[in-house]
Amino acid sequence: MQEVEDKTLLPNPDGSDPVTPAFRDEEGELNSEFLAAAADAIEASDADLLQRLVDDFHESEMGDLLEALEPEHRHRLIELLGSSFDFAALTEVDEAVREEILEELETATVAEGVRELDSDDAITILESLPEDEKAEVLDQLPAIERVALQRSLDYPEDSAGRRMQTEFIAVPPFWTVGQTIDFMRETEDLPETFYEIFVIDPAAHLLGSVPLDKLLRSKRPVTIQEIMNDEPDRFEATQHQEEVARLFERYNLVSAAVVDEGGRLVGTILVDDIVDVLEEEADADIKQLGGVKSDEELSDTVLYIQRSRFPWLFANMCTAFLAAGVIRLFEGSLERMVALAILMPIVASMGGNAGTQTMTVAVRALATRELGRSNAWRIIRREAAVGLLNGLVFAVILGSVAGLWFQSPQIGFVIGSALIIVLLFAALGGIFVPLTLNRMGVDPAVSSGPFVTSITDIVGFFAFLGIATAWFNL
Amino acid sequence: MQEVEDKTLLPNPDGSDPVTPAFRDEEGELNSEFLAAAADAIEASDADLLQRLVDDFHESEMGDLLEALEPEHRHRLIELLGSSFDFAALTEVDEAVREEILEELETATVAEGVRELDSDDAITILESLPEDEKAEVLDQLPAIERVALQRSLDYPEDSAGRRMQTEFIAVPPFWTVGQTIDFMRETEDLPETFYEIFVIDPAAHLLGSVPLDKLLRSKRPVTIQEIMNDEPDRFEATQHQEEVARLFERYNLVSAAVVDEGGRLVGTILVDDIVDVLEEEADADIKQLGGVKSDEELSDTVLYIQRSRFPWLFANMCTAFLAAGVIRLFEGSLERMVALAILMPIVASMGGNAGTQTMTVAVRALATRELGRSNAWRIIRREAAVGLLNGLVFAVILGSVAGLWFQSPQIGFVIGSALIIVLLFAALGGIFVPLTLNRMGVDPAVSSGPFVTSITDIVGFFAFLGIATAWFNL
């Protein structure tokens, strides 16, 4: 992690190796020359050249390279690099890419690669393997690692137990600072990175933790017990990763202990995994609000995406037919006054957009736990007021424009009144739909959209055509 | 940071102090009993009771409490708690709340509070003060702190220089591990948390860094030079925080050095600030895609929100009029065949939703730097294929339903053909609009929506009404 090349973070003015094209251009985009050179080296099975190209690559750069390569080149690259390929790079690629690469590799190669990884990365790889191959890879690992990984895999998906690292440093409370430091100096096989050491009793129950800076600043004869924090940050292995991530965020944590149901230390979660969780969750919210499944990735196939986007469009079609049904009720009015047909989509679209604004705010605030029972009523009142206010403002604007366009102040008055009603209902729908879905235990990001647009469409057409029919005696 | 109470992370089965109601209920929602007790204590100016209630509060809990209180109680709470109030809590509340509280507090109180803070938190507070009060508060700080804070404030908003902490440990390369550890043991005023120490020359140029675990594991006589990483992660103080955050994420960083244009160490950025930046950016994307300004907060007033949501609705109104203009071109057809008026909103709404799906994926992939020149064409081809495929599928479904509904296979055929065209254009608009805006340096999250829906509306009405007019000779 500390070996990141300087030039990646700051452009290196004196240029890099002239023989090797740079991996990224100045704007941070992947360099097509580099990609071509890598593809050529793979085609020619030139392991030496390839090795020179990817020399000093960080796992995330290797991951980006893998994603940018043609699928048939990806596993070839790994085979050519052999033991110098760091399997951690596979944790940096889309799941679809990872699965496809792992499918092509020999089980022995995968087992060899997994053995070198920290347990959290190893779990990510194992999760992407089919059951039988997962068992085979586990079989080829040393017993201690196998047991630790198996235990992680036994925890539910997306739990703290799956995300945790099972490598950590734990010492008894009666050790001195000196003993602890000497122990760390002498132990070869320490975790790659850690920010605190844990304190446990002989049965592995978590007693406390000592941040590294505190350890460094204490004198050698002091006992661990004296300097430990006896209420360390801890999570149950079965807790959901999103809950863990929100608490990391709330309390600015960098690492925390993971304990089993008996309070025994089983692992540690570090902030870099949490950053990924938070990004995943934000990603899921953004996609779901836009009607896209949360697991859709850029590397998915056309057929997969078409099928995954179908249900949302289908739901939308059903609500659109419902709205069309409302319009059909006013068939006679439309026949007598075609201006209504021309203006009615404006009313519906204003309602849809205002509803989306409120819904977006509500869904996001629910996701970040900012919106809860204690402030729900305040937010509902506020949204209703905003809706009413914008309704009045747009009633005037839209009413004037429409009245002028059709040379009929009466049409302006009708569309204006309809708009006030629609924007009020849009605001109420935009907040009540997510709140209700959330109360029912349904993810509001996934399903709020179609409900809100049905409400705004139906109310919009009803209000506009209804008021017009009454007003003009159609 | 380490003083988080156990019960906040894991429910404490044996219950908490029976006198004090819990701050959060079992579902993590703020407890209304607690809020009432705190409000009562504030009303009664009972500093002792208040102190007992918020005893051991983490700054984020204090922040949540401040937000939940009535506005007029917020600054009263701070005044009652006096010097025991940790101003870091003010960095955890919405900006609007922070500004309002700071306005009510005496300048001397604010200066006192700011003095106790790490520099990154102090900057957050100072940024929320009006210029004159900011200068007054700075004047009341000790010279060293004032200079450091002033330097941070001189960097552009949202830059690494604003986010950095100016407290860090820096040692010369010729020091030994032993000297360094002794120095840290003896220095009282060390940063609250740190994960690496920096190595500098006499002119403060950054030479390297040593992670704490490496320091701990090295023997006392070893020199810093021998163990330091001489290509430490570093950012320029003027770099944008989002760029810094993406690189933290990409390389799983926990801390990094910040240097000025001359390569001199001026601060350090820690991952907990980066977590906030990533959340802010995701938040901004979500809101902007939903037509809400990125800085809208739950605590904003009705008038502020109404005005901030107005432009998006106004843009939508303009595009809706454009679409209505297209419909008006077919006024004659609509008069002769009212079924068209009933069905046309379905076509437009299918197009709008399919366009939003593609746009959401494109905007998010641009934000996370997953979509770039190297894969843009592949994604465009893929989206076009998905659009065409869903167009065909829905042409059949929608065509059949509409044909049955209006007892006219011809209407089914017309709406089906229109739908294929619309969904193809929706896909192309959904990807080309964000890509083009991004190329032009405009944030695609903010402005893609109105463009994409104009395209789908106009194409939708044109295709449907045009095909119908030609087919039925209207």
PDB file of N, CA, C and O in Angstrom, chain A residues 165-190:
ATOM      1  N   GLN A 165     -10.886  -8.958   8.403  1.00  0.00           N
ATOM      2  CA  GLN A 165      -9.603  -9.573   8.176  1.00  0.00           C
ATOM      3  C   GLN A 165      -9.357 -10.449   9.391  1.00  0.00           C
ATOM      4  O   GLN A 165      -9.543 -10.007  10.521  1.00  0.00           O
ATOM      5  N   THR A 166      -8.953 -11.701   9.164  1.00  0.00           N
ATOM      6  CA  THR A 166      -8.751 -12.563  10.336  1.00  0.00           C
ATOM      7  C   THR A 166      -7.320 -12.495  10.852  1.00  0.00           C
ATOM      8  O   THR A 166      -6.974 -13.156  11.824  1.00  0.00           O
ATOM      9  N   GLU A 167      -6.471 -11.710  10.183  1.00  0.00           N
ATOM     10  CA  GLU A 167      -5.122 -11.482  10.714  1.00  0.00           C
ATOM     11  C   GLU A 167      -5.173 -10.246  11.610  1.00  0.00           C
ATOM     12  O   GLU A 167      -5.605  -9.178  11.168  1.00  0.00           O
ATOM     13  N   PHE A 168      -4.763 -10.419  12.872  1.00  0.00           N
ATOM     14  CA  PHE A 168      -4.715  -9.272  13.790  1.00  0.00           C
ATOM     15  C   PHE A 168      -3.718  -9.611  14.881  1.00  0.00           C
ATOM     16  O   PHE A 168      -3.259 -10.747  14.985  1.00  0.00           O
ATOM     17  N   ILE A 169      -3.369  -8.601  15.678  1.00  0.00           N
ATOM     18  CA  ILE A 169      -2.444  -8.831  16.774  1.00  0.00           C
ATOM     19  C   ILE A 169      -3.223  -8.739  18.072  1.00  0.00           C
ATOM     20  O   ILE A 169      -3.915  -7.750  18.313  1.00  0.00           O
ATOM     21  N   ALA A 170      -3.130  -9.783  18.882  1.00  0.00           N
ATOM     22  CA  ALA A 170      -3.830  -9.780  20.161  1.00  0.00           C
ATOM     23  C   ALA A 170      -2.857 -10.222  21.239  1.00  0.00           C
ATOM     24  O   ALA A 170      -2.098 -11.181  21.043  1.00  0.00           O
ATOM     25  N   VAL A 171      -2.850  -9.496  22.349  1.00  0.00           N
ATOM     26  CA  VAL A 171      -1.919  -9.813  23.444  1.00  0.00           C
ATOM     27  C   VAL A 171      -2.695  -9.872  24.765  1.00  0.00           C
ATOM     28  O   VAL A 171      -3.784  -9.303  24.865  1.00  0.00           O
ATOM     29  N   PRO A 172      -2.124 -10.541  25.765  1.00  0.00           N
ATOM     30  CA  PRO A 172      -2.801 -10.569  27.080  1.00  0.00           C
ATOM     31  C   PRO A 172      -2.595  -9.245  27.813  1.00  0.00           C
ATOM     32  O   PRO A 172      -1.602  -8.554  27.575  1.00  0.00           O
ATOM     33  N   PRO A 173      -3.509  -8.891  28.724  1.00  0.00           N
ATOM     34  CA  PRO A 173      -3.466  -7.578  29.385  1.00  0.00           C
ATOM     35  C   PRO A 173      -2.253  -7.403  30.297  1.00  0.00           C
ATOM     36  O   PRO A 173      -1.867  -6.274  30.585  1.00  0.00           O
ATOM     37  N   PHE A 174      -1.644  -8.501  30.754  1.00  0.00           N
ATOM     38  CA  PHE A 174      -0.548  -8.356  31.725  1.00  0.00           C
ATOM     39  C   PHE A 174       0.801  -8.164  31.053  1.00  0.00           C
ATOM     40  O   PHE A 174       1.797  -7.940  31.706  1.00  0.00           O
ATOM     41  N   TRP A 175       0.833  -8.236  29.723  1.00  0.00           N
ATOM     42  CA  TRP A 175       2.091  -7.952  29.036  1.00  0.00           C
ATOM     43  C   TRP A 175       2.461  -6.483  29.208  1.00  0.00           C
ATOM     44  O   TRP A 175       1.599  -5.619  29.361  1.00  0.00           O
ATOM     45  N   THR A 176       3.781  -6.204  29.134  1.00  0.00           N
ATOM     46  CA  THR A 176       4.208  -4.809  29.164  1.00  0.00           C
ATOM     47  C   THR A 176       4.293  -4.281  27.733  1.00  0.00           C
ATOM     48  O   THR A 176       4.288  -5.059  26.774  1.00  0.00           O
ATOM     49  N   VAL A 177       4.394  -2.968  27.632  1.00  0.00           N
ATOM     50  CA  VAL A 177       4.594  -2.332  26.325  1.00  0.00           C
ATOM     51  C   VAL A 177       5.852  -2.905  25.679  1.00  0.00           C
ATOM     52  O   VAL A 177       5.872  -3.224  24.485  1.00  0.00           O
ATOM     53  N   GLY A 178       6.917  -3.057  26.485  1.00  0.00           N
ATOM     54  CA  GLY A 178       8.179  -3.580  25.951  1.00  0.00           C
ATOM     55  C   GLY A 178       8.013  -4.970  25.370  1.00  0.00           C
ATOM     56  O   GLY A 178       8.435  -5.253  24.235  1.00  0.00           O
ATOM     57  N   GLN A 179       7.359  -5.849  26.156  1.00  0.00           N
ATOM     58  CA  GLN A 179       7.125  -7.217  25.688  1.00  0.00           C
ATOM     59  C   GLN A 179       6.359  -7.206  24.363  1.00  0.00           C
ATOM     60  O   GLN A 179       6.659  -7.951  23.428  1.00  0.00           O
ATOM     61  N   THR A 180       5.340  -6.364  24.310  1.00  0.00           N
ATOM     62  CA  THR A 180       4.491  -6.306  23.129  1.00  0.00           C
ATOM     63  C   THR A 180       5.287  -5.859  21.908  1.00  0.00           C
ATOM     64  O   THR A 180       5.198  -6.447  20.831  1.00  0.00           O
ATOM     65  N   ILE A 181       6.109  -4.796  22.112  1.00  0.00           N
ATOM     66  CA  ILE A 181       6.907  -4.291  20.987  1.00  0.00           C
ATOM     67  C   ILE A 181       7.910  -5.367  20.550  1.00  0.00           C
ATOM     68  O   ILE A 181       8.085  -5.627  19.352  1.00  0.00           O
ATOM     69  N   ASP A 182       8.525  -6.030  21.498  1.00  0.00           N
ATOM     70  CA  ASP A 182       9.483  -7.077  21.131  1.00  0.00           C
ATOM     71  C   ASP A 182       8.792  -8.202  20.371  1.00  0.00           C
ATOM     72  O   ASP A 182       9.317  -8.715  19.382  1.00  0.00           O
ATOM     73  N   PHE A 183       7.608  -8.553  20.845  1.00  0.00           N
ATOM     74  CA  PHE A 183       6.830  -9.601  20.165  1.00  0.00           C
ATOM     75  C   PHE A 183       6.576  -9.216  18.707  1.00  0.00           C
ATOM     76  O   PHE A 183       6.736 -10.007  17.787  1.00  0.00           O
ATOM     77  N   MET A 184       6.228  -7.952  18.509  1.00  0.00           N
ATOM     78  CA  MET A 184       5.932  -7.509  17.152  1.00  0.00           C
ATOM     79  C   MET A 184       7.185  -7.468  16.296  1.00  0.00           C
ATOM     80  O   MET A 184       7.147  -7.741  15.101  1.00  0.00           O
ATOM     81  N   ARG A 185       8.318  -7.114  16.935  1.00  0.00           N
ATOM     82  CA  ARG A 185       9.572  -7.081  16.172  1.00  0.00           C
ATOM     83  C   ARG A 185       9.959  -8.485  15.744  1.00  0.00           C
ATOM     84  O   ARG A 185      10.501  -8.693  14.667  1.00  0.00           O
ATOM     85  N   GLU A 186       9.672  -9.470  16.592  1.00  0.00           N
ATOM     86  CA  GLU A 186      10.168 -10.820  16.319  1.00  0.00           C
ATOM     87  C   GLU A 186       9.226 -11.631  15.430  1.00  0.00           C
ATOM     88  O   GLU A 186       9.651 -12.581  14.783  1.00  0.00           O
ATOM     89  N   THR A 187       7.940 -11.266  15.430  1.00  0.00           N
ATOM     90  CA  THR A 187       6.999 -12.060  14.642  1.00  0.00           C
ATOM     91  C   THR A 187       7.138 -11.713  13.165  1.00  0.00           C
ATOM     92  O   THR A 187       7.069 -10.542  12.786  1.00  0.00           O
ATOM     93  N   GLU A 188       7.337 -12.723  12.365  1.00  0.00           N
ATOM     94  CA  GLU A 188       7.511 -12.509  10.918  1.00  0.00           C
ATOM     95  C   GLU A 188       6.172 -12.232  10.242  1.00  0.00           C
ATOM     96  O   GLU A 188       6.041 -11.380   9.394  1.00  0.00           O
ATOM     97  N   ASP A 189       5.197 -13.017  10.660  1.00  0.00           N
ATOM     98  CA  ASP A 189       3.962 -13.112   9.880  1.00  0.00           C
ATOM     99  C   ASP A 189       2.873 -12.166  10.402  1.00  0.00           C
ATOM    100  O   ASP A 189       1.760 -12.580  10.648  1.00  0.00           O
ATOM    101  N   LEU A 190       3.235 -10.893  10.538  1.00  0.00           N
ATOM    102  CA  LEU A 190       2.252  -9.927  11.032  1.00  0.00           C
ATOM    103  C   LEU A 190       1.312  -9.498   9.913  1.00  0.00           C
ATOM    104  O   LEU A 190       1.637  -9.620   8.744  1.00  0.00           O
TER     105      LEU A 190
END
